[in-house]
Amino acid sequence: MSTPREEMHALIDTLSDSAAADLLPELRLLKLQSEARVERAHGSGSWPPSWFGAVAGSRPDLSEHIDDILRAEFGRDAK
């Protein structure tokens, strides 16, 4: 009895190169979706997630400057 991986390889081997190339983006998407499901199922449940804060912000983006932002913007006429 063959494994699902072996069956997948056998199916792919029967495709022409152009047909396989057409399916590649969809297969990549399926792989990403599968990995996301596994990650959600095995998630640590801790906060924040590992990707949280991965992007450096600039001064206007940082919540620690909210008082400065509100002071500068509060009371301005709506445009």
mmCIF file of C-alpha atoms in Angstrom:
data_model
loop_
_atom_site.group_PDB
_atom_site.id
_atom_site.type_symbol
_atom_site.label_atom_id
_atom_site.label_comp_id
_atom_site.label_asym_id
_atom_site.label_seq_id
_atom_site.Cartn_x
_atom_site.Cartn_y
_atom_site.Cartn_z
ATOM 1 C CA MET A 1 0.000 0.000 0.000
ATOM 2 C CA SER A 2 1.388 3.393 -0.953
ATOM 3 C CA THR A 3 1.504 6.491 1.224
ATOM 4 C CA PRO A 4 -0.301 9.723 0.314
ATOM 5 C CA ARG A 5 3.090 11.274 -0.469
ATOM 6 C CA GLU A 6 3.916 8.468 -2.892
ATOM 7 C CA GLU A 7 0.488 8.781 -4.509
ATOM 8 C CA MET A 8 0.988 12.542 -4.890
ATOM 9 C CA HIS A 9 4.382 12.015 -6.514
ATOM 10 C CA ALA A 10 2.901 9.440 -8.898
ATOM 11 C CA LEU A 11 0.120 11.838 -9.914
ATOM 12 C CA ILE A 12 2.529 14.705 -10.451
ATOM 13 C CA ASP A 13 4.822 12.490 -12.504
ATOM 14 C CA THR A 14 1.960 11.843 -14.935
ATOM 15 C CA LEU A 15 1.453 15.590 -15.599
ATOM 16 C CA SER A 16 3.094 17.473 -18.412
ATOM 17 C CA ASP A 17 5.577 20.157 -17.347
ATOM 18 C CA SER A 18 3.152 22.939 -18.298
ATOM 19 C CA ALA A 19 0.267 21.341 -16.369
ATOM 20 C CA ALA A 20 2.491 20.899 -13.323
ATOM 21 C CA ALA A 21 3.603 24.545 -13.589
ATOM 22 C CA ASP A 22 -0.046 25.648 -13.730
ATOM 23 C CA LEU A 23 -0.795 23.749 -10.513
ATOM 24 C CA LEU A 24 2.253 24.943 -8.592
ATOM 25 C CA PRO A 25 0.735 28.193 -7.205
ATOM 26 C CA GLU A 26 -2.324 26.303 -5.961
ATOM 27 C CA LEU A 27 -0.171 23.632 -4.337
ATOM 28 C CA ARG A 28 1.889 26.304 -2.593
ATOM 29 C CA LEU A 29 -1.298 27.910 -1.273
ATOM 30 C CA LEU A 30 -2.564 24.548 -0.009
ATOM 31 C CA LYS A 31 0.759 23.967 1.731
ATOM 32 C CA LEU A 32 0.599 27.366 3.457
ATOM 33 C CA GLN A 33 -2.997 26.766 4.544
ATOM 34 C CA SER A 34 -2.070 23.353 5.926
ATOM 35 C CA GLU A 35 0.875 24.800 7.844
ATOM 36 C CA ALA A 36 -1.352 27.554 9.266
ATOM 37 C CA ARG A 37 -3.883 24.981 10.476
ATOM 38 C CA VAL A 38 -1.144 22.988 12.175
ATOM 39 C CA GLU A 39 0.316 26.119 13.758
ATOM 40 C CA ARG A 40 -3.098 27.183 15.095
ATOM 41 C CA ALA A 41 -3.695 23.701 16.468
ATOM 42 C CA HIS A 42 -0.304 23.609 18.192
ATOM 43 C CA GLY A 43 -0.164 27.277 19.123
ATOM 44 C CA SER A 44 1.322 28.057 22.493
ATOM 45 C CA GLY A 45 -1.643 30.196 23.433
ATOM 46 C CA SER A 46 0.758 32.732 24.893
ATOM 47 C CA TRP A 47 0.584 36.383 24.103
ATOM 48 C CA PRO A 48 2.091 38.098 22.216
ATOM 49 C CA PRO A 49 2.643 35.786 19.253
ATOM 50 C CA SER A 50 6.209 35.408 17.973
ATOM 51 C CA TRP A 51 5.605 37.757 15.019
ATOM 52 C CA PHE A 52 4.232 40.538 17.240
ATOM 53 C CA GLY A 53 6.400 43.647 17.098
ATOM 54 C CA ALA A 54 8.383 42.345 14.147
ATOM 55 C CA VAL A 55 8.189 45.690 12.350
ATOM 56 C CA ALA A 56 9.993 48.749 13.618
ATOM 57 C CA GLY A 57 7.704 51.755 13.910
ATOM 58 C CA SER A 58 8.411 55.402 13.440
ATOM 59 C CA ARG A 59 7.706 58.096 16.006
ATOM 60 C CA PRO A 60 4.085 58.755 14.900
ATOM 61 C CA ASP A 61 3.339 55.038 15.057
ATOM 62 C CA LEU A 62 4.358 54.458 18.645
ATOM 63 C CA SER A 63 1.688 54.438 21.320
ATOM 64 C CA GLU A 64 4.120 55.831 23.862
ATOM 65 C CA HIS A 65 3.754 59.196 22.051
ATOM 66 C CA ILE A 66 -0.045 59.240 22.139
ATOM 67 C CA ASP A 67 -0.121 62.270 24.440
ATOM 68 C CA ASP A 68 2.030 64.258 22.010
ATOM 69 C CA ILE A 69 -0.116 63.195 19.058
ATOM 70 C CA LEU A 70 -3.373 64.054 20.801
ATOM 71 C CA ARG A 71 -1.997 67.366 22.027
ATOM 72 C CA ALA A 72 -0.967 68.292 18.460
ATOM 73 C CA GLU A 73 -4.195 67.123 16.807
ATOM 74 C CA PHE A 74 -6.955 67.638 19.371
ATOM 75 C CA GLY A 75 -9.190 70.554 18.577
ATOM 76 C CA ARG A 76 -8.243 70.857 14.934
ATOM 77 C CA ASP A 77 -11.072 71.428 12.512
ATOM 78 C CA ALA A 78 -12.137 68.420 10.478
ATOM 79 C CA LYS A 79 -11.185 68.672 6.843
#
